[in-house]
Amino acid sequence: MRSEISQLARLLRRHRPALALTGAGVSTESGIPDFRSPETGLYAQYDPLEYLSLRALESRPQVFWEFFARHYGALNGVQPNRGHLALARLETAGYLSAVVTQNIDGLHQKAGTRRVLEVHGHLRTVRCTACPQHYPLAVALEQVQAGCLPTCPDCGGRLRPNVVLFGDMMPPAFTEASSLVRQSALVVVVGSSLAVSPANYLAWEARRLVIINREMTAADGEADLVIRGEAGETLTALVEELKIP
Ligand code: NAD
């Protein structure tokens, strides 16, 4: 792995600032399960399409919100891990222009990354489907806990999470991410199976592509360099290799 880290360091020196594209794998070391890791991923127990889709929210809102509250209601206290921290240091040192993330957990911001594009939304707030109001996620979770469907305190409309559900339109952050990919000489993917469209197109559009992942990904064949390893360990070694103080 040492020589692969040196290779990645060379690419970053030559093509800085690169763009990082992260997935659920960067947060597993913080204790948040991803979707597709065998045994520990959410897919091992559920079909996320059945629970985290627009259709599920509309046709079975009680089931949707109970699932959502169980899996994403208690992430407030979760801390960034050394992978997130290393990415923040790479940005500060000028090796990264931004982190584009498919994650909704807010851990890149907590780690100190300044420019984060959340292409699948976030867990900070929910929004009303009938009026323009947004509220902290806790407003919805309290109602779920009380056995009610989350409704807008202002107009009584249904609330929904500010995450991108299967079947939703992509947010403006995705368009911004696509244009950043086109401007970047190098994209480094960390902890994503690259199986979720259209976020995975960002990897395919990259001029040069590096993939850091525990297992094979859908774009390994397209990559200039694949590092099969743990996100935290690999990124920490990269920061050391680049001698970032
Ligand atoms: P995924 O589950 O499809 O793939 C994660 C990949 O990361 C897997 O290939 C796995 O082998 C790898 N991985 C896991 N732990 C790793 C580690 N420590 N080091 C290196 N590699 C590791 O996730 P995805 O590609 O991001 O797509 C799934 C969707 O699920 C995304 O849209 C994302 O929004 C959502 N999701 C987000 C979170 C979160 O916010 N933390 C958690 C679960 C799912």
mmCIF file of N, CA and C in Angstrom, residues 5-130:
data_model
loop_
_atom_site.group_PDB
_atom_site.id
_atom_site.type_symbol
_atom_site.label_atom_id
_atom_site.label_comp_id
_atom_site.label_asym_id
_atom_site.label_seq_id
_atom_site.Cartn_x
_atom_site.Cartn_y
_atom_site.Cartn_z
ATOM 1 N N ILE A 5 0.195 4.807 -1.937
ATOM 2 C CA ILE A 5 0.032 6.112 -1.262
ATOM 3 C C ILE A 5 0.990 7.129 -1.906
ATOM 4 N N SER A 6 2.223 6.696 -2.176
ATOM 5 C CA SER A 6 3.188 7.616 -2.828
ATOM 6 C C SER A 6 2.678 8.029 -4.198
ATOM 7 N N GLN A 7 2.086 7.069 -4.909
ATOM 8 C CA GLN A 7 1.545 7.369 -6.240
ATOM 9 C C GLN A 7 0.423 8.414 -6.142
ATOM 10 N N LEU A 8 -0.454 8.217 -5.152
ATOM 11 C CA LEU A 8 -1.556 9.171 -4.967
ATOM 12 C C LEU A 8 -1.004 10.544 -4.568
ATOM 13 N N ALA A 9 0.009 10.565 -3.701
ATOM 14 C CA ALA A 9 0.617 11.843 -3.288
ATOM 15 C C ALA A 9 1.194 12.554 -4.510
ATOM 16 N N ARG A 10 1.816 11.799 -5.398
ATOM 17 C CA ARG A 10 2.391 12.409 -6.614
ATOM 18 C C ARG A 10 1.279 13.009 -7.480
ATOM 19 N N LEU A 11 0.204 12.253 -7.644
ATOM 20 C CA LEU A 11 -0.927 12.754 -8.450
ATOM 21 C C LEU A 11 -1.493 14.042 -7.849
ATOM 22 N N LEU A 12 -1.592 14.057 -6.524
ATOM 23 C CA LEU A 12 -2.161 15.249 -5.862
ATOM 24 C C LEU A 12 -1.233 16.456 -5.984
ATOM 25 N N ARG A 13 0.070 16.222 -5.891
ATOM 26 C CA ARG A 13 1.020 17.345 -6.039
ATOM 27 C C ARG A 13 0.908 17.947 -7.434
ATOM 28 N N ARG A 14 0.721 17.046 -8.418
ATOM 29 C CA ARG A 14 0.709 17.494 -9.811
ATOM 30 C C ARG A 14 -0.639 18.122 -10.189
ATOM 31 N N HIS A 15 -1.720 17.611 -9.640
ATOM 32 C CA HIS A 15 -3.048 18.018 -10.126
ATOM 33 C C HIS A 15 -3.876 18.705 -9.050
ATOM 34 N N ARG A 16 -3.234 19.332 -8.081
ATOM 35 C CA ARG A 16 -3.982 20.017 -7.026
ATOM 36 C C ARG A 16 -4.620 21.283 -7.570
ATOM 37 N N PRO A 17 -5.770 21.719 -7.049
ATOM 38 C CA PRO A 17 -6.555 21.020 -6.051
ATOM 39 C C PRO A 17 -7.458 19.967 -6.705
ATOM 40 N N ALA A 18 -7.494 18.794 -6.091
ATOM 41 C CA ALA A 18 -8.375 17.731 -6.572
ATOM 42 C C ALA A 18 -9.737 17.873 -5.888
ATOM 43 N N LEU A 19 -10.649 17.045 -6.328
ATOM 44 C CA LEU A 19 -11.983 17.032 -5.733
ATOM 45 C C LEU A 19 -12.175 15.668 -5.074
ATOM 46 N N ALA A 20 -12.682 15.651 -3.839
ATOM 47 C CA ALA A 20 -12.991 14.359 -3.203
ATOM 48 C C ALA A 20 -14.479 14.080 -3.355
ATOM 49 N N LEU A 21 -14.793 12.821 -3.621
ATOM 50 C CA LEU A 21 -16.201 12.377 -3.674
ATOM 51 C C LEU A 21 -16.330 11.258 -2.648
ATOM 52 N N THR A 22 -17.129 11.485 -1.605
ATOM 53 C CA THR A 22 -17.196 10.477 -0.542
ATOM 54 C C THR A 22 -18.562 9.805 -0.500
ATOM 55 N N GLY A 23 -18.547 8.588 0.074
ATOM 56 C CA GLY A 23 -19.778 7.826 0.276
ATOM 57 C C GLY A 23 -19.840 7.304 1.693
ATOM 58 N N ALA A 24 -20.811 6.475 1.939
ATOM 59 C CA ALA A 24 -21.094 5.994 3.294
ATOM 60 C C ALA A 24 -19.886 5.305 3.937
ATOM 61 N N GLY A 25 -18.970 4.758 3.112
ATOM 62 C CA GLY A 25 -17.797 4.057 3.648
ATOM 63 C C GLY A 25 -16.857 4.950 4.435
ATOM 64 N N VAL A 26 -16.904 6.268 4.201
ATOM 65 C CA VAL A 26 -16.002 7.147 4.948
ATOM 66 C C VAL A 26 -16.524 7.322 6.386
ATOM 67 N N SER A 27 -17.786 6.991 6.604
ATOM 68 C CA SER A 27 -18.377 7.190 7.940
ATOM 69 C C SER A 27 -18.559 5.900 8.736
ATOM 70 N N THR A 28 -18.224 4.748 8.148
ATOM 71 C CA THR A 28 -18.413 3.498 8.916
ATOM 72 C C THR A 28 -17.493 3.462 10.142
ATOM 73 N N GLU A 29 -16.312 4.094 10.021
ATOM 74 C CA GLU A 29 -15.391 4.111 11.174
ATOM 75 C C GLU A 29 -15.905 5.033 12.285
ATOM 76 N N SER A 30 -16.945 5.807 11.995
ATOM 77 C CA SER A 30 -17.609 6.603 13.043
ATOM 78 C C SER A 30 -18.801 5.836 13.629
ATOM 79 N N GLY A 31 -19.015 4.613 13.118
ATOM 80 C CA GLY A 31 -20.094 3.782 13.665
ATOM 81 C C GLY A 31 -21.411 3.875 12.909
ATOM 82 N N ILE A 32 -21.421 4.521 11.739
ATOM 83 C CA ILE A 32 -22.663 4.595 10.948
ATOM 84 C C ILE A 32 -22.607 3.530 9.855
ATOM 85 N N PRO A 33 -23.527 2.580 9.859
ATOM 86 C CA PRO A 33 -23.469 1.535 8.829
ATOM 87 C C PRO A 33 -23.661 2.112 7.431
ATOM 88 N N ASP A 34 -22.977 1.536 6.446
ATOM 89 C CA ASP A 34 -23.210 1.939 5.053
ATOM 90 C C ASP A 34 -24.371 1.112 4.509
ATOM 91 N N PHE A 35 -24.573 1.126 3.199
ATOM 92 C CA PHE A 35 -25.653 0.331 2.593
ATOM 93 C C PHE A 35 -25.170 -1.055 2.179
ATOM 94 N N ARG A 36 -23.973 -1.112 1.544
ATOM 95 C CA ARG A 36 -23.646 -2.332 0.798
ATOM 96 C C ARG A 36 -22.532 -3.189 1.368
ATOM 97 N N SER A 37 -21.940 -2.833 2.512
ATOM 98 C CA SER A 37 -20.946 -3.740 3.075
ATOM 99 C C SER A 37 -21.658 -5.039 3.455
ATOM 100 N N PRO A 38 -21.050 -6.194 3.078
ATOM 101 C CA PRO A 38 -21.699 -7.449 3.426
ATOM 102 C C PRO A 38 -21.839 -7.557 4.947
ATOM 103 N N GLU A 39 -22.926 -8.084 5.433
ATOM 104 C CA GLU A 39 -23.239 -8.305 6.863
ATOM 105 C C GLU A 39 -23.569 -7.034 7.642
ATOM 106 N N THR A 40 -22.694 -5.994 7.569
ATOM 107 C CA THR A 40 -22.948 -4.798 8.396
ATOM 108 C C THR A 40 -23.764 -3.732 7.673
ATOM 109 N N GLY A 41 -23.814 -3.780 6.345
ATOM 110 C CA GLY A 41 -24.543 -2.757 5.574
ATOM 111 C C GLY A 41 -26.050 -2.889 5.777
ATOM 112 N N LEU A 42 -26.754 -1.776 5.607
ATOM 113 C CA LEU A 42 -28.207 -1.764 5.797
ATOM 114 C C LEU A 42 -28.911 -2.750 4.859
ATOM 115 N N TYR A 43 -28.332 -2.936 3.649
ATOM 116 C CA TYR A 43 -28.913 -3.859 2.676
ATOM 117 C C TYR A 43 -28.968 -5.299 3.198
ATOM 118 N N ALA A 44 -28.098 -5.620 4.150
ATOM 119 C CA ALA A 44 -28.094 -6.980 4.685
ATOM 120 C C ALA A 44 -29.398 -7.260 5.437
ATOM 121 N N GLN A 45 -30.073 -6.186 5.892
ATOM 122 C CA GLN A 45 -31.307 -6.362 6.664
ATOM 123 C C GLN A 45 -32.554 -5.876 5.937
ATOM 124 N N TYR A 46 -32.388 -4.790 5.175
ATOM 125 C CA TYR A 46 -33.576 -4.154 4.571
ATOM 126 C C TYR A 46 -33.314 -3.847 3.112
ATOM 127 N N ASP A 47 -34.398 -3.571 2.395
ATOM 128 C CA ASP A 47 -34.271 -2.994 1.072
ATOM 129 C C ASP A 47 -34.518 -1.493 1.223
ATOM 130 N N PRO A 48 -33.455 -0.659 1.165
ATOM 131 C CA PRO A 48 -33.642 0.772 1.391
ATOM 132 C C PRO A 48 -34.682 1.390 0.446
ATOM 133 N N LEU A 49 -34.825 0.789 -0.733
ATOM 134 C CA LEU A 49 -35.828 1.305 -1.675
ATOM 135 C C LEU A 49 -37.232 1.268 -1.065
ATOM 136 N N GLU A 50 -37.453 0.233 -0.242
ATOM 137 C CA GLU A 50 -38.773 0.076 0.369
ATOM 138 C C GLU A 50 -39.020 1.072 1.482
ATOM 139 N N TYR A 51 -37.932 1.554 2.087
ATOM 140 C CA TYR A 51 -38.097 2.417 3.257
ATOM 141 C C TYR A 51 -37.700 3.864 3.002
ATOM 142 N N LEU A 52 -36.727 4.081 2.104
ATOM 143 C CA LEU A 52 -36.175 5.427 1.945
ATOM 144 C C LEU A 52 -36.524 6.027 0.586
ATOM 145 N N SER A 53 -37.714 5.714 0.094
ATOM 146 C CA SER A 53 -38.114 6.253 -1.202
ATOM 147 C C SER A 53 -39.263 7.243 -1.025
ATOM 148 N N LEU A 54 -39.415 8.083 -2.048
ATOM 149 C CA LEU A 54 -40.512 9.035 -2.058
ATOM 150 C C LEU A 54 -41.836 8.282 -1.981
ATOM 151 N N ARG A 55 -41.876 7.145 -2.677
ATOM 152 C CA ARG A 55 -43.096 6.342 -2.677
ATOM 153 C C ARG A 55 -43.440 5.843 -1.277
ATOM 154 N N ALA A 56 -42.389 5.407 -0.544
ATOM 155 C CA ALA A 56 -42.618 4.934 0.823
ATOM 156 C C ALA A 56 -43.139 6.072 1.699
ATOM 157 N N LEU A 57 -42.537 7.266 1.540
ATOM 158 C CA LEU A 57 -42.960 8.423 2.340
ATOM 159 C C LEU A 57 -44.426 8.761 2.058
ATOM 160 N N GLU A 58 -44.821 8.631 0.785
ATOM 161 C CA GLU A 58 -46.187 9.015 0.429
ATOM 162 C C GLU A 58 -47.211 7.925 0.735
ATOM 163 N N SER A 59 -46.792 6.648 0.538
ATOM 164 C CA SER A 59 -47.807 5.589 0.681
ATOM 165 C C SER A 59 -47.840 4.978 2.091
ATOM 166 N N ARG A 60 -46.667 4.993 2.794
ATOM 167 C CA ARG A 60 -46.654 4.419 4.146
ATOM 168 C C ARG A 60 -45.873 5.349 5.077
ATOM 169 N N PRO A 61 -46.354 6.576 5.275
ATOM 170 C CA PRO A 61 -45.565 7.578 6.008
ATOM 171 C C PRO A 61 -45.189 7.149 7.424
ATOM 172 N N GLN A 62 -46.091 6.425 8.100
ATOM 173 C CA GLN A 62 -45.780 5.993 9.480
ATOM 174 C C GLN A 62 -44.572 5.063 9.493
ATOM 175 N N VAL A 63 -44.582 4.076 8.580
ATOM 176 C CA VAL A 63 -43.466 3.121 8.482
ATOM 177 C C VAL A 63 -42.192 3.871 8.090
ATOM 178 N N PHE A 64 -42.329 4.781 7.118
ATOM 179 C CA PHE A 64 -41.175 5.569 6.664
ATOM 180 C C PHE A 64 -40.547 6.303 7.844
ATOM 181 N N TRP A 65 -41.371 7.043 8.594
ATOM 182 C CA TRP A 65 -40.800 7.892 9.649
ATOM 183 C C TRP A 65 -40.232 7.064 10.799
ATOM 184 N N GLU A 66 -40.882 5.936 11.098
ATOM 185 C CA GLU A 66 -40.336 5.087 12.179
ATOM 186 C C GLU A 66 -38.952 4.562 11.788
ATOM 187 N N PHE A 67 -38.829 4.125 10.526
ATOM 188 C CA PHE A 67 -37.536 3.634 10.024
ATOM 189 C C PHE A 67 -36.506 4.770 10.059
ATOM 190 N N PHE A 68 -36.928 5.921 9.562
ATOM 191 C CA PHE A 68 -36.016 7.064 9.473
ATOM 192 C C PHE A 68 -35.530 7.467 10.875
ATOM 193 N N ALA A 69 -36.461 7.544 11.814
ATOM 194 C CA ALA A 69 -36.112 7.958 13.179
ATOM 195 C C ALA A 69 -35.183 6.920 13.814
ATOM 196 N N ARG A 70 -35.449 5.634 13.563
ATOM 197 C CA ARG A 70 -34.620 4.569 14.167
ATOM 198 C C ARG A 70 -33.182 4.643 13.643
ATOM 199 N N HIS A 71 -33.031 4.894 12.328
ATOM 200 C CA HIS A 71 -31.689 4.822 11.739
ATOM 201 C C HIS A 71 -30.953 6.153 11.728
ATOM 202 N N TYR A 72 -31.674 7.238 11.619
ATOM 203 C CA TYR A 72 -30.997 8.527 11.466
ATOM 204 C C TYR A 72 -31.324 9.524 12.571
ATOM 205 N N GLY A 73 -32.115 9.063 13.558
ATOM 206 C CA GLY A 73 -32.540 9.986 14.605
ATOM 207 C C GLY A 73 -31.490 10.234 15.669
ATOM 208 N N ALA A 74 -30.494 9.381 15.744
ATOM 209 C CA ALA A 74 -29.556 9.491 16.871
ATOM 210 C C ALA A 74 -28.125 9.748 16.400
ATOM 211 N N LEU A 75 -27.978 10.473 15.300
ATOM 212 C CA LEU A 75 -26.621 10.692 14.763
ATOM 213 C C LEU A 75 -25.981 11.983 15.281
ATOM 214 N N ASN A 76 -26.732 12.721 16.112
ATOM 215 C CA ASN A 76 -26.225 13.999 16.610
ATOM 216 C C ASN A 76 -24.883 13.900 17.329
ATOM 217 N N GLY A 77 -24.749 12.860 18.153
ATOM 218 C CA GLY A 77 -23.537 12.727 18.962
ATOM 219 C C GLY A 77 -22.393 12.036 18.231
ATOM 220 N N VAL A 78 -22.619 11.583 16.993
ATOM 221 C CA VAL A 78 -21.585 10.834 16.266
ATOM 222 C C VAL A 78 -20.453 11.776 15.859
ATOM 223 N N GLN A 79 -19.236 11.301 16.025
ATOM 224 C CA GLN A 79 -18.075 12.161 15.771
ATOM 225 C C GLN A 79 -17.365 11.774 14.476
ATOM 226 N N PRO A 80 -16.752 12.763 13.815
ATOM 227 C CA PRO A 80 -15.961 12.435 12.619
ATOM 228 C C PRO A 80 -14.784 11.544 12.991
ATOM 229 N N ASN A 81 -14.336 10.738 12.043
ATOM 230 C CA ASN A 81 -13.192 9.855 12.306
ATOM 231 C C ASN A 81 -11.955 10.410 11.581
ATOM 232 N N ARG A 82 -10.875 9.655 11.663
ATOM 233 C CA ARG A 82 -9.616 10.195 11.112
ATOM 234 C C ARG A 82 -9.648 10.375 9.592
ATOM 235 N N GLY A 83 -10.532 9.651 8.923
ATOM 236 C CA GLY A 83 -10.696 9.853 7.475
ATOM 237 C C GLY A 83 -11.277 11.233 7.187
ATOM 238 N N HIS A 84 -12.350 11.596 7.897
ATOM 239 C CA HIS A 84 -12.936 12.937 7.722
ATOM 240 C C HIS A 84 -11.904 14.010 8.077
ATOM 241 N N LEU A 85 -11.167 13.777 9.176
ATOM 242 C CA LEU A 85 -10.201 14.793 9.628
ATOM 243 C C LEU A 85 -9.082 14.964 8.604
ATOM 244 N N ALA A 86 -8.642 13.846 8.023
ATOM 245 C CA ALA A 86 -7.572 13.928 7.017
ATOM 246 C C ALA A 86 -8.056 14.714 5.792
ATOM 247 N N LEU A 87 -9.305 14.490 5.380
ATOM 248 C CA LEU A 87 -9.836 15.224 4.221
ATOM 249 C C LEU A 87 -9.884 16.726 4.515
ATOM 250 N N ALA A 88 -10.233 17.084 5.748
ATOM 251 C CA ALA A 88 -10.264 18.510 6.117
ATOM 252 C C ALA A 88 -8.852 19.098 6.048
ATOM 253 N N ARG A 89 -7.864 18.324 6.491
ATOM 254 C CA ARG A 89 -6.477 18.832 6.441
ATOM 255 C C ARG A 89 -5.992 18.952 4.996
ATOM 256 N N LEU A 90 -6.402 18.029 4.143
ATOM 257 C CA LEU A 90 -6.019 18.106 2.720
ATOM 258 C C LEU A 90 -6.608 19.362 2.075
ATOM 259 N N GLU A 91 -7.828 19.713 2.475
ATOM 260 C CA GLU A 91 -8.436 20.945 1.925
ATOM 261 C C GLU A 91 -7.661 22.172 2.420
ATOM 262 N N THR A 92 -7.401 22.223 3.732
ATOM 263 C CA THR A 92 -6.695 23.376 4.304
ATOM 264 C C THR A 92 -5.323 23.558 3.652
ATOM 265 N N ALA A 93 -4.666 22.442 3.339
ATOM 266 C CA ALA A 93 -3.328 22.523 2.742
ATOM 267 C C ALA A 93 -3.372 22.775 1.236
ATOM 268 N N GLY A 94 -4.568 22.907 0.668
ATOM 269 C CA GLY A 94 -4.692 23.260 -0.745
ATOM 270 C C GLY A 94 -4.674 22.070 -1.698
ATOM 271 N N TYR A 95 -4.774 20.848 -1.166
ATOM 272 C CA TYR A 95 -4.782 19.670 -2.055
ATOM 273 C C TYR A 95 -6.191 19.336 -2.547
ATOM 274 N N LEU A 96 -7.214 19.834 -1.845
ATOM 275 C CA LEU A 96 -8.597 19.586 -2.258
ATOM 276 C C LEU A 96 -9.327 20.915 -2.404
ATOM 277 N N SER A 97 -10.139 21.016 -3.447
ATOM 278 C CA SER A 97 -10.956 22.235 -3.602
ATOM 279 C C SER A 97 -12.253 22.109 -2.814
ATOM 280 N N ALA A 98 -12.738 20.886 -2.650
ATOM 281 C CA ALA A 98 -14.025 20.671 -1.980
ATOM 282 C C ALA A 98 -14.229 19.179 -1.741
ATOM 283 N N VAL A 99 -15.194 18.865 -0.900
ATOM 284 C CA VAL A 99 -15.633 17.480 -0.742
ATOM 285 C C VAL A 99 -17.080 17.405 -1.214
ATOM 286 N N VAL A 100 -17.310 16.573 -2.224
ATOM 287 C CA VAL A 100 -18.673 16.276 -2.664
ATOM 288 C C VAL A 100 -19.063 15.006 -1.925
ATOM 289 N N THR A 101 -20.151 15.052 -1.179
ATOM 290 C CA THR A 101 -20.489 13.849 -0.417
ATOM 291 C C THR A 101 -21.900 13.354 -0.710
ATOM 292 N N GLN A 102 -22.013 12.028 -0.738
ATOM 293 C CA GLN A 102 -23.334 11.401 -0.844
ATOM 294 C C GLN A 102 -23.917 11.225 0.550
ATOM 295 N N ASN A 103 -23.120 11.502 1.570
ATOM 296 C CA ASN A 103 -23.567 11.265 2.943
ATOM 297 C C ASN A 103 -24.467 12.378 3.441
ATOM 298 N N ILE A 104 -25.299 11.999 4.401
ATOM 299 C CA ILE A 104 -26.261 12.965 4.950
ATOM 300 C C ILE A 104 -25.927 13.273 6.407
ATOM 301 N N ASP A 105 -24.796 12.747 6.880
ATOM 302 C CA ASP A 105 -24.506 12.783 8.319
ATOM 303 C C ASP A 105 -23.824 14.056 8.819
ATOM 304 N N GLY A 106 -23.382 14.928 7.933
ATOM 305 C CA GLY A 106 -22.780 16.205 8.359
ATOM 306 C C GLY A 106 -21.383 16.073 8.964
ATOM 307 N N LEU A 107 -20.752 14.911 8.828
ATOM 308 C CA LEU A 107 -19.466 14.705 9.522
ATOM 309 C C LEU A 107 -18.289 15.431 8.859
ATOM 310 N N HIS A 108 -18.373 15.707 7.566
ATOM 311 C CA HIS A 108 -17.279 16.476 6.942
ATOM 312 C C HIS A 108 -17.229 17.894 7.517
ATOM 313 N N GLN A 109 -18.400 18.495 7.688
ATOM 314 C CA GLN A 109 -18.427 19.851 8.279
ATOM 315 C C GLN A 109 -17.922 19.794 9.712
ATOM 316 N N LYS A 110 -18.351 18.762 10.456
ATOM 317 C CA LYS A 110 -17.905 18.635 11.855
ATOM 318 C C LYS A 110 -16.396 18.485 11.934
ATOM 319 N N ALA A 111 -15.809 17.852 10.892
ATOM 320 C CA ALA A 111 -14.352 17.631 10.879
ATOM 321 C C ALA A 111 -13.603 18.888 10.471
ATOM 322 N N GLY A 112 -14.320 19.883 9.924
ATOM 323 C CA GLY A 112 -13.656 21.143 9.575
ATOM 324 C C GLY A 112 -13.529 21.409 8.088
ATOM 325 N N THR A 113 -14.030 20.526 7.229
ATOM 326 C CA THR A 113 -14.002 20.825 5.787
ATOM 327 C C THR A 113 -14.918 22.025 5.537
ATOM 328 N N ARG A 114 -14.395 23.008 4.783
ATOM 329 C CA ARG A 114 -15.166 24.240 4.602
ATOM 330 C C ARG A 114 -16.142 24.135 3.435
ATOM 331 N N ARG A 115 -15.682 23.550 2.323
ATOM 332 C CA ARG A 115 -16.580 23.471 1.155
ATOM 333 C C ARG A 115 -17.081 22.034 0.992
ATOM 334 N N VAL A 116 -18.316 21.818 1.405
ATOM 335 C CA VAL A 116 -18.927 20.483 1.315
ATOM 336 C C VAL A 116 -20.184 20.596 0.449
ATOM 337 N N LEU A 117 -20.247 19.780 -0.595
ATOM 338 C CA LEU A 117 -21.450 19.760 -1.436
ATOM 339 C C LEU A 117 -22.208 18.473 -1.125
ATOM 340 N N GLU A 118 -23.389 18.631 -0.558
ATOM 341 C CA GLU A 118 -24.168 17.464 -0.103
ATOM 342 C C GLU A 118 -25.154 17.080 -1.201
ATOM 343 N N VAL A 119 -24.766 16.144 -2.055
ATOM 344 C CA VAL A 119 -25.613 15.853 -3.223
ATOM 345 C C VAL A 119 -26.839 15.000 -2.867
ATOM 346 N N HIS A 120 -26.850 14.436 -1.656
ATOM 347 C CA HIS A 120 -28.038 13.693 -1.209
ATOM 348 C C HIS A 120 -28.713 14.360 -0.008
ATOM 349 N N GLY A 121 -28.447 15.658 0.160
ATOM 350 C CA GLY A 121 -29.101 16.381 1.249
ATOM 351 C C GLY A 121 -28.431 16.138 2.590
ATOM 352 N N HIS A 122 -29.182 16.416 3.667
ATOM 353 C CA HIS A 122 -28.595 16.355 5.014
ATOM 354 C C HIS A 122 -29.690 16.133 6.054
ATOM 355 N N LEU A 123 -29.220 15.877 7.286
ATOM 356 C CA LEU A 123 -30.157 15.561 8.376
ATOM 357 C C LEU A 123 -30.424 16.750 9.299
ATOM 358 N N ARG A 124 -29.886 17.904 8.961
ATOM 359 C CA ARG A 124 -30.033 19.021 9.901
ATOM 360 C C ARG A 124 -31.484 19.494 10.023
ATOM 361 N N THR A 125 -32.185 19.503 8.893
ATOM 362 C CA THR A 125 -33.535 20.075 8.894
ATOM 363 C C THR A 125 -34.530 19.198 8.124
ATOM 364 N N VAL A 126 -35.800 19.504 8.362
ATOM 365 C CA VAL A 126 -36.887 18.921 7.552
ATOM 366 C C VAL A 126 -37.621 20.096 6.912
ATOM 367 N N ARG A 127 -38.472 19.808 5.919
ATOM 368 C CA ARG A 127 -39.221 20.910 5.308
ATOM 369 C C ARG A 127 -40.694 20.542 5.162
ATOM 370 N N CYS A 128 -41.497 21.578 5.082
ATOM 371 C CA CYS A 128 -42.935 21.362 4.910
ATOM 372 C C CYS A 128 -43.217 21.146 3.428
ATOM 373 N N THR A 129 -44.099 20.194 3.124
ATOM 374 C CA THR A 129 -44.424 19.926 1.718
ATOM 375 C C THR A 129 -45.542 20.860 1.229
ATOM 376 N N ALA A 130 -46.099 21.658 2.162
ATOM 377 C CA ALA A 130 -47.216 22.533 1.764
ATOM 378 C C ALA A 130 -46.878 24.017 1.838
#
